[in-house]
XYZ file of C-alpha atoms in Angstrom:
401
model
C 10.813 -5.928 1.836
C 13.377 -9.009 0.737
C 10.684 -10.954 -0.205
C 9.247 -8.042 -2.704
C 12.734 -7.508 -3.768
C 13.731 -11.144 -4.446
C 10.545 -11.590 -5.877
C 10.632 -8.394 -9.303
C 14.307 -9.725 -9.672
C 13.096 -13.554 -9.878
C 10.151 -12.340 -12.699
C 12.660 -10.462 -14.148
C 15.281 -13.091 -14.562
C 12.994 -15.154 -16.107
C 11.918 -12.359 -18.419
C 15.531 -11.790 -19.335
C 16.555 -15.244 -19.724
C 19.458 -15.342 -16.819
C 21.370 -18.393 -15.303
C 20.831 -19.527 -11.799
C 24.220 -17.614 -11.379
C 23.377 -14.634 -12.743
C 19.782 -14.236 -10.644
C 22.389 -15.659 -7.330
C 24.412 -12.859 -7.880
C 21.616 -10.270 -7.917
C 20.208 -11.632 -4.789
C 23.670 -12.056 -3.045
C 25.276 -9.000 -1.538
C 29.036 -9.903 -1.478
C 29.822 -8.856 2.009
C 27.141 -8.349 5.289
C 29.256 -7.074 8.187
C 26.749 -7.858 11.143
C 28.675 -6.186 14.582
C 27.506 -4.670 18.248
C 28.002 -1.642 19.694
C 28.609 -0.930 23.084
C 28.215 2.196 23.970
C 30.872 3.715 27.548
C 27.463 3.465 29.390
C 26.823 -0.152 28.618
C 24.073 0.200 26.276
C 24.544 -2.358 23.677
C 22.495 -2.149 19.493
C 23.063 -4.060 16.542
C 24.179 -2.498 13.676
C 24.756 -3.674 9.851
C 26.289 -2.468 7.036
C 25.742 -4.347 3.784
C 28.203 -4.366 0.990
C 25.832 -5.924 -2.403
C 27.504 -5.223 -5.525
C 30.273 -2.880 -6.792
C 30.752 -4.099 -10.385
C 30.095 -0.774 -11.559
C 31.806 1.339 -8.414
C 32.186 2.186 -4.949
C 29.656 0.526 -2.962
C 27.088 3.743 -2.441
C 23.755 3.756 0.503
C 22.367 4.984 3.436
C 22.675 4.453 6.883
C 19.502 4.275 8.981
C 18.984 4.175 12.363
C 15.590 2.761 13.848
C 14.468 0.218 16.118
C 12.947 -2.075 13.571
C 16.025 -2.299 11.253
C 17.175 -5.774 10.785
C 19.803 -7.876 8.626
C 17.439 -9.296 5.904
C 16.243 -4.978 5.096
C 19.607 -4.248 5.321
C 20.901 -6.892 2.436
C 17.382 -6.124 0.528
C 17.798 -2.268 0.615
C 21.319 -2.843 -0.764
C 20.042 -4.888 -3.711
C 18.010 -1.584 -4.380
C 21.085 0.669 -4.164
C 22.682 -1.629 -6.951
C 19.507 -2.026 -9.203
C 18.853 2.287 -8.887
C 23.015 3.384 -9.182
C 23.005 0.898 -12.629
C 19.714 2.117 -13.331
C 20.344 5.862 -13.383
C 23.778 5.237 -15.348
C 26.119 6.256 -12.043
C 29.630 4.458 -11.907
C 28.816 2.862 -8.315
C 27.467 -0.258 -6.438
C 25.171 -0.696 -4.218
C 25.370 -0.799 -0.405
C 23.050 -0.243 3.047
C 23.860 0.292 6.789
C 21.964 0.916 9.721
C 21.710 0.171 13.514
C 18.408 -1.186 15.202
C 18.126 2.186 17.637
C 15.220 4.438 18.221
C 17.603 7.767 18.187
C 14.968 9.262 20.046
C 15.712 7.827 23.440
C 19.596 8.982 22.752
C 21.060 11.686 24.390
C 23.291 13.950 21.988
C 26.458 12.420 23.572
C 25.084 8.536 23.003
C 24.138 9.720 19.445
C 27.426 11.040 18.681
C 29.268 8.120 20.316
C 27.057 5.419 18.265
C 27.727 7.374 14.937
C 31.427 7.225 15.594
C 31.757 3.686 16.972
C 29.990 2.450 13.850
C 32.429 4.319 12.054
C 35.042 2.884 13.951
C 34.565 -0.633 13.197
C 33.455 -0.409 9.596
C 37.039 1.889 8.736
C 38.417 -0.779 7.253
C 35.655 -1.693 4.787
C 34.628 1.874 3.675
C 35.946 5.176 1.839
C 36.126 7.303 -0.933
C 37.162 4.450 -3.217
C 35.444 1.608 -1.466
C 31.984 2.100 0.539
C 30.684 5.507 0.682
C 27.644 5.948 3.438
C 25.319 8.429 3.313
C 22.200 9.837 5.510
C 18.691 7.574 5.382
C 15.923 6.914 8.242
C 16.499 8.794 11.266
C 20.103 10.089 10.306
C 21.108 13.643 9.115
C 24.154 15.949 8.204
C 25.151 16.254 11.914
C 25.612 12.424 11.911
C 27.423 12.107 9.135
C 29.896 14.920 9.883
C 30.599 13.309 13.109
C 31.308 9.787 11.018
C 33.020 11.581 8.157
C 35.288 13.451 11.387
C 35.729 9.974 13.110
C 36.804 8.638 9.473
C 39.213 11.055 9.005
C 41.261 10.386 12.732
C 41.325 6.624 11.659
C 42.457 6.766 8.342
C 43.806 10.366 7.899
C 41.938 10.895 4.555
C 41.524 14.682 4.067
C 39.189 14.668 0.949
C 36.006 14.422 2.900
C 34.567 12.058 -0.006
C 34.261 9.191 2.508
C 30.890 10.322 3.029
C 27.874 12.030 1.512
C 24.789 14.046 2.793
C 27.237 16.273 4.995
C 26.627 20.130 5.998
C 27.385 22.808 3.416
C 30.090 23.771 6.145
C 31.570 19.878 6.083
C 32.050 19.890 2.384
C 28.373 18.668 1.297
C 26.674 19.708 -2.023
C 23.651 22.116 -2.662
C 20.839 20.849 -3.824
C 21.273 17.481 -1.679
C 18.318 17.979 0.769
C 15.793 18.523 -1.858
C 17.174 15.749 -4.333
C 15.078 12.804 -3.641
C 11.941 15.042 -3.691
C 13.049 17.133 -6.372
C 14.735 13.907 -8.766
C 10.788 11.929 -8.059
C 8.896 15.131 -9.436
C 11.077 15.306 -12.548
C 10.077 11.706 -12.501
C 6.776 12.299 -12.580
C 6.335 15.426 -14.626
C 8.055 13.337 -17.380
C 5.652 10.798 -17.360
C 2.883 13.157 -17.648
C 4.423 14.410 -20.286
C 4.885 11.035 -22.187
C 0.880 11.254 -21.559
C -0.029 14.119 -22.683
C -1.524 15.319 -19.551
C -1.392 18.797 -18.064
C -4.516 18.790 -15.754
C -2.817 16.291 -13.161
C -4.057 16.003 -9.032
C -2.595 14.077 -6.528
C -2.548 13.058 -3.138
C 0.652 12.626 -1.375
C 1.452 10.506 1.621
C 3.825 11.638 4.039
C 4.937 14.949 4.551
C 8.549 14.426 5.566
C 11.426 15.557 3.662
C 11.068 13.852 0.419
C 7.088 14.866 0.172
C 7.665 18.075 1.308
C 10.396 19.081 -1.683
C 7.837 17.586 -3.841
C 5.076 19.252 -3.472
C 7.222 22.606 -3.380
C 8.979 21.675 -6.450
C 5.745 20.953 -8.068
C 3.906 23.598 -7.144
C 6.746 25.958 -8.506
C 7.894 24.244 -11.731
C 3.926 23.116 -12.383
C 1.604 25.552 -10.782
C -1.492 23.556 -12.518
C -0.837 20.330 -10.524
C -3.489 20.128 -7.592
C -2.170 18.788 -4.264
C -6.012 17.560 -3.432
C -4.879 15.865 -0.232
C -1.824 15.520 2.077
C -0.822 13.399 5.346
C 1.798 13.221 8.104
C 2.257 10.621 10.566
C -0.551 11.919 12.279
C -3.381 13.309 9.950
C -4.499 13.325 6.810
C -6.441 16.255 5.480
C -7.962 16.855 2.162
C -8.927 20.068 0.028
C -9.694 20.734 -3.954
C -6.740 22.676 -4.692
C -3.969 23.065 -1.087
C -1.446 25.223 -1.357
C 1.606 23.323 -1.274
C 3.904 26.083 0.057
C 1.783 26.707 2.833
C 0.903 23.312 3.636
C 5.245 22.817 4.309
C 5.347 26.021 6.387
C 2.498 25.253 8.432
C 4.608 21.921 9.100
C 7.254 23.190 9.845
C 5.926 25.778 12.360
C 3.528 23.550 13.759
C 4.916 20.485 13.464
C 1.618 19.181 11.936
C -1.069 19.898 9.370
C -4.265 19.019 11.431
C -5.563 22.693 11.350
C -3.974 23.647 8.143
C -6.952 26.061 7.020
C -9.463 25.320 4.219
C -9.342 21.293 4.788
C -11.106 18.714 6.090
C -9.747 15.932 7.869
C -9.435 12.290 6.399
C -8.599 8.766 7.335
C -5.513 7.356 5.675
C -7.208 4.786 3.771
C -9.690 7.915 2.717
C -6.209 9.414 1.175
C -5.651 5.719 -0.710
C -8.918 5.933 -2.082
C -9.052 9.270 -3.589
C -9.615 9.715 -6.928
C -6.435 11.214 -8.488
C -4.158 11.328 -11.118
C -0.784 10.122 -8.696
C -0.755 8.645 -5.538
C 2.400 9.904 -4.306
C 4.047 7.601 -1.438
C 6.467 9.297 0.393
C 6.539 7.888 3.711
C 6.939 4.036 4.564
C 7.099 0.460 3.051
C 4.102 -2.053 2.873
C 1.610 0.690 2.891
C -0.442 -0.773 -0.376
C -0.937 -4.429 0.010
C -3.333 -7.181 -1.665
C -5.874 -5.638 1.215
C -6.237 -2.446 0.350
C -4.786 -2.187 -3.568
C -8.447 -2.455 -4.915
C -9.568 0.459 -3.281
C -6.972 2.295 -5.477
C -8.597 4.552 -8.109
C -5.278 6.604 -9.056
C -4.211 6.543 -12.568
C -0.699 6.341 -10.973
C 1.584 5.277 -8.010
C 4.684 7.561 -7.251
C 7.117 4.898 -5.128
C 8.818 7.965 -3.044
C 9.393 5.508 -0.379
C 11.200 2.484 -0.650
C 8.899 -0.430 -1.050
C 5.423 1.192 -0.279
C 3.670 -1.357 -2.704
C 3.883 -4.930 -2.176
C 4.712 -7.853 -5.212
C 1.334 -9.008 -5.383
C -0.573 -5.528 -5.049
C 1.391 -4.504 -8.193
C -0.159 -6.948 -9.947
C -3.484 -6.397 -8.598
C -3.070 -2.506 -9.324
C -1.690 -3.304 -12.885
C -4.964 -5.183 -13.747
C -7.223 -2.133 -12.251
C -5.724 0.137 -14.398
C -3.389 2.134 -12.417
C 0.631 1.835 -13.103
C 3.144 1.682 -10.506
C 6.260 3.547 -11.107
C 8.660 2.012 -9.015
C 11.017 3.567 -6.038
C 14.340 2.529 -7.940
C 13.350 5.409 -10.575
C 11.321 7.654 -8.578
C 13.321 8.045 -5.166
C 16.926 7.735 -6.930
C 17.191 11.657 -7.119
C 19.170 11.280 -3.396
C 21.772 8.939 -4.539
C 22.536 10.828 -8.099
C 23.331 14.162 -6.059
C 25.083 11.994 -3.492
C 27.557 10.784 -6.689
C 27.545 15.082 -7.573
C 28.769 15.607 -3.962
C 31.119 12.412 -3.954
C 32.213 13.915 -7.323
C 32.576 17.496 -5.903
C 35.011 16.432 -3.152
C 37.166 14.381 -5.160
C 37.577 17.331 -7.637
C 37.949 20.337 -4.647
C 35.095 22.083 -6.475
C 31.611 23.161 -5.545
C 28.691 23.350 -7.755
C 25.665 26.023 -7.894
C 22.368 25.589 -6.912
C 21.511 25.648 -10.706
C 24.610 23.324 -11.561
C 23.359 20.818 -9.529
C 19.590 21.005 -10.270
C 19.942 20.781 -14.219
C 22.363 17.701 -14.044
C 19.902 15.981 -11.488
C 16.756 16.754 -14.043
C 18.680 15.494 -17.133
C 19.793 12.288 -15.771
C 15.938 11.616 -13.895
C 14.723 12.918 -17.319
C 16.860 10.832 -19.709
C 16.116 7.619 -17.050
C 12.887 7.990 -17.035
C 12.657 8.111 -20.889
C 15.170 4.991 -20.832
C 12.423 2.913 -18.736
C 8.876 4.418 -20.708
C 10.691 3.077 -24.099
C 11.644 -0.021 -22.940
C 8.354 -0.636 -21.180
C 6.434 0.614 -24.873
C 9.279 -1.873 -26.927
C 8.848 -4.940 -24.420
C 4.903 -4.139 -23.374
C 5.463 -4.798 -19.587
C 4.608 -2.412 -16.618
C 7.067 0.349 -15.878
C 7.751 -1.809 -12.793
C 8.966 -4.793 -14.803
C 10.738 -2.058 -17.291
C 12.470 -0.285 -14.359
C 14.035 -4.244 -12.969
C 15.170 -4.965 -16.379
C 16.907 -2.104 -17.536
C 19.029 -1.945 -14.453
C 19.398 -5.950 -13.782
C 20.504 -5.573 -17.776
C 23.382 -2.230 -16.650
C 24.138 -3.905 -13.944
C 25.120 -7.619 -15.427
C 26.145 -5.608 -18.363
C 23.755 -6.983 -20.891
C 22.622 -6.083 -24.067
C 18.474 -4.226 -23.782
C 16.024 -6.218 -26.049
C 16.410 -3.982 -29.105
C-alpha cells in the first residue's frame, strides 16, 4: 500500500510542479509513535499510531486491529486520511493507528484491556483538539467507548469528542454506521449522472459493512441499479437482477450468502470479470493487480476499500477503457460523518437521521463534482484528478484554472 501511495503522490507532484519539499512533506507523517503492549497476562502486540499532517486540523483516522498491520500501512493509510479530509473540504489532518492482533483469539477482558492500554500510552498525543481516533479493521463502537472511557479517567475531558464511531448511548452520531457505504453510493450515483446513465449493473465485492449499506442505499434511492453479482469472504454468487435487501438479511441471519436463492455460485475472479457497469470493491487492498486488471470489462471501479487497485493496474485499466474512481473520494463518507459527530459533541447537540444524511450527500456530491471538473479541465483520470485536488487543499495551492 506505501508504495501505491508514494507512487499517485510522486505523478502528481510532477503534474503539479512541487519542490522536493513540498512532495517530502506529503510523504512524511510528522510524528509515528511505534510502542508495545503488554497485556496483565504477559501477552505482548505492537501497536502504532501515526500522526501525518494537521495543517488543516486535528489529526483524524482509524484504528485497526489485525495481525498483518505494520508501521509502513500505518504511515501510508495516514497519508490517505490527509489527502481524503483536504479533499472533501473538512478542517482536519490526517492520522492512522492500529495494533498487529488477530482480535479473534482475545477474550473480552484482553480486548478491553488492549483498547485501554493503547489509550493509555497515546493520552498524551491525542484529543478533541489534537488526534481524534476512530473505529477501522476489526474495531467497533464497544472499543471505542472503552478508549473514549479510559480517555476520560486520564485526562478528565467530559466532552466525549476525543473519539468518534462511539454507541448512540456514548454520545456517537446517527447515520455513522452507514456513512462510508452510504457517502461511496452518492459517489457513484453522481458519476452516473455526469454520464448520463440510468440503466447501471454492478457487481460488488465484499459484503461487509461498507458493501452492505451500499447496496441497500442503492437499491432504495435507485431501484433500477442491478446488483448482478455479490461476494463475502467466502462465496461469490451471481444472478441478473439480486435483491439487495435480501441478499444483507440473508447475511446477516446466515452469516453467508452461499444459498442465497435464485443464484449461482462464482469464483472471485468470475466476479472481476463480469461484464458491468461498476465494479464495486468493498473488501480488501491489492485485489486488482497488473495480473488480473485485463480481465476487467467494467466501465468503472468503485475504490470502497482502501487500496484495492494497484499503481500500475490503474494504468493498465485506464488504457482498457474502464476508469478508476479512487478510495480517497469514494470511501471518505466515514470520516465526513466522523467530523458531524466530532462536531456534534463539541456543540452538546445531536443531529437527525435526515440532518446527517443530507449534509453527508452534499459534501460527497459537491466533491465529487469538484474532482469530474477538474479531471474534464486538466484531461487526466479521476484518479490523477482526485491526488491533485487534495495534494492542491492540502499544500494550499491554487487548482489549474
Amino acid at each position: 500500500m506505501h508504495t501505491t501511495v508514494t507512487y499517485f503522490l510522486q505523478e502528481s507532484a510532477k503534474r503539479l510542479g512541487l519542490s522536493d519539499q513540498q512532495l517530502n512533506k506529503l510523504l512524511t507523517p510528522n510524528k509515528v509513535h511505534e510502542f508495545t503492549i503488554t497485556l496483565n497476562n504477559g501477552k505482548c502486540f505492537q501497536a502504532y499510531r501515526s500522526q501525518h499532517n494537521n495543517d488543516r486540523g486535528p489529526y483524524k483516522g482509524g484504528i485497526r486491529f489485525h495481525p498483518d498491520v505494520t508501521r509502513s500501512e500505518v504511515v501510508a493509510l495516514s497519508i490517505l486520511m490527509s489527502l481524503k479530509t483536504a479533499l472533501l473540504d473538512l478542517p482536519l489532518g490526517g492520522g492512522k493507528g492500529g495494533i498487529a492482533v488477530d482480535p479473534k483469539q482475545l477474550t473480552a477482558h484482553e480486548l478491553e484491556e488492549l483498547s485501554r492500554k493503547y489509550v493509555a500510552y497515546l493520552s498524551p498525543y491525542i484529543g478533541p483538539q489534537q488526534d481524534i481516533p476512530a473505529p477501522d479493521v476489526q474495531t467497533n463502537s464497544q472499543i471505542i467507548d472503552w478508549m473514549t472511557d479510559e480517555y476520560h479517567k486520564i485526562t478528565g475531558d467530559t466532552s466525549g469528542a476525543s473519539f468518534t464511531g462511539k454507541s448512540l448511548k456514548k454520545g456517537g452520531s446517527n447515520g455513522r454506521e452507514a456513512a462510508t457505504g452510504r457517502g461511496g453510493f452518492i459517489v457513484a450515483q453522481t458519476i452516473m449522472q455526469s454520464n448520463n446513465i440510468t440503466d447501471v449493473s454492478y457487481g460488488l465485492q465484499g459484503l461487509g459493512n461498507v458493501g452492505s449499506f451500499f447496496a441497500t442505499e442503492a437499491s432504495t434511492l435507485q431501484p433500477r441499479w442491478q446488483l448482478q453479482a455479490a461476494s463475502d469472504s467466502k462465496t461469490a454468487i451471481s444472478s441478473k437482477d439480486i435483491d439487495a435487501q435480501s441478499l444483507v438479511a440473508y447475511k446477516k441471519h446466515n452469516q453467508k450468502i452461499a444459498g442465497f436463492p435464485n443464484t449461482v455460485e462464482l469464483s472471485s475472479n468470475q466476479l472481476i470479470r463480469g461484464e458491468y457497469t461498476m465494479l464495486v470493491l468493498a473488501a480488501l487492498g491489492n485485489v486488482i493487480t497488473p495480473a488480473n486488471a485485463s480481465v476487467v470489462r467494467a466501465r468503472f471501479i468503485i475504490e470502497l476499500a482502501n487500496g484495492p487497485v494497484t499503481d500500475k493496474a490503474t494504468d493498465i485499466l485506464f488504457h482498457q477503457g474502464t476508469e478508476v474512481v479512487p478510495d480517497i473520494l469514494a470511501n471518505a463518507g466515514g470520516v465526513v460523518v466522523s467530523y458531524y459527530e466530532w462536531l456534534q459533541n463539541m456543540q452538546k447537540k445531536r443531529w437527525t437521521h435526515e440532518d446527517v444524511n443530507t449534509k453527508l450527500d452534499a459534501t460527497m456530491t459537491q466533491a465529487t463534482v469538484d474532482v469530474l471538473d477538474y479531471a474534464k479541465l486538466t484531461n487526466t483520470t479521476l484518479k490523477q484528478a482526485a491526488f491533485d485536488v487534495a495534494v492542491c487543499k492540502l499544500l494550499d495551492l491554487p487548482l489549474r484554472k
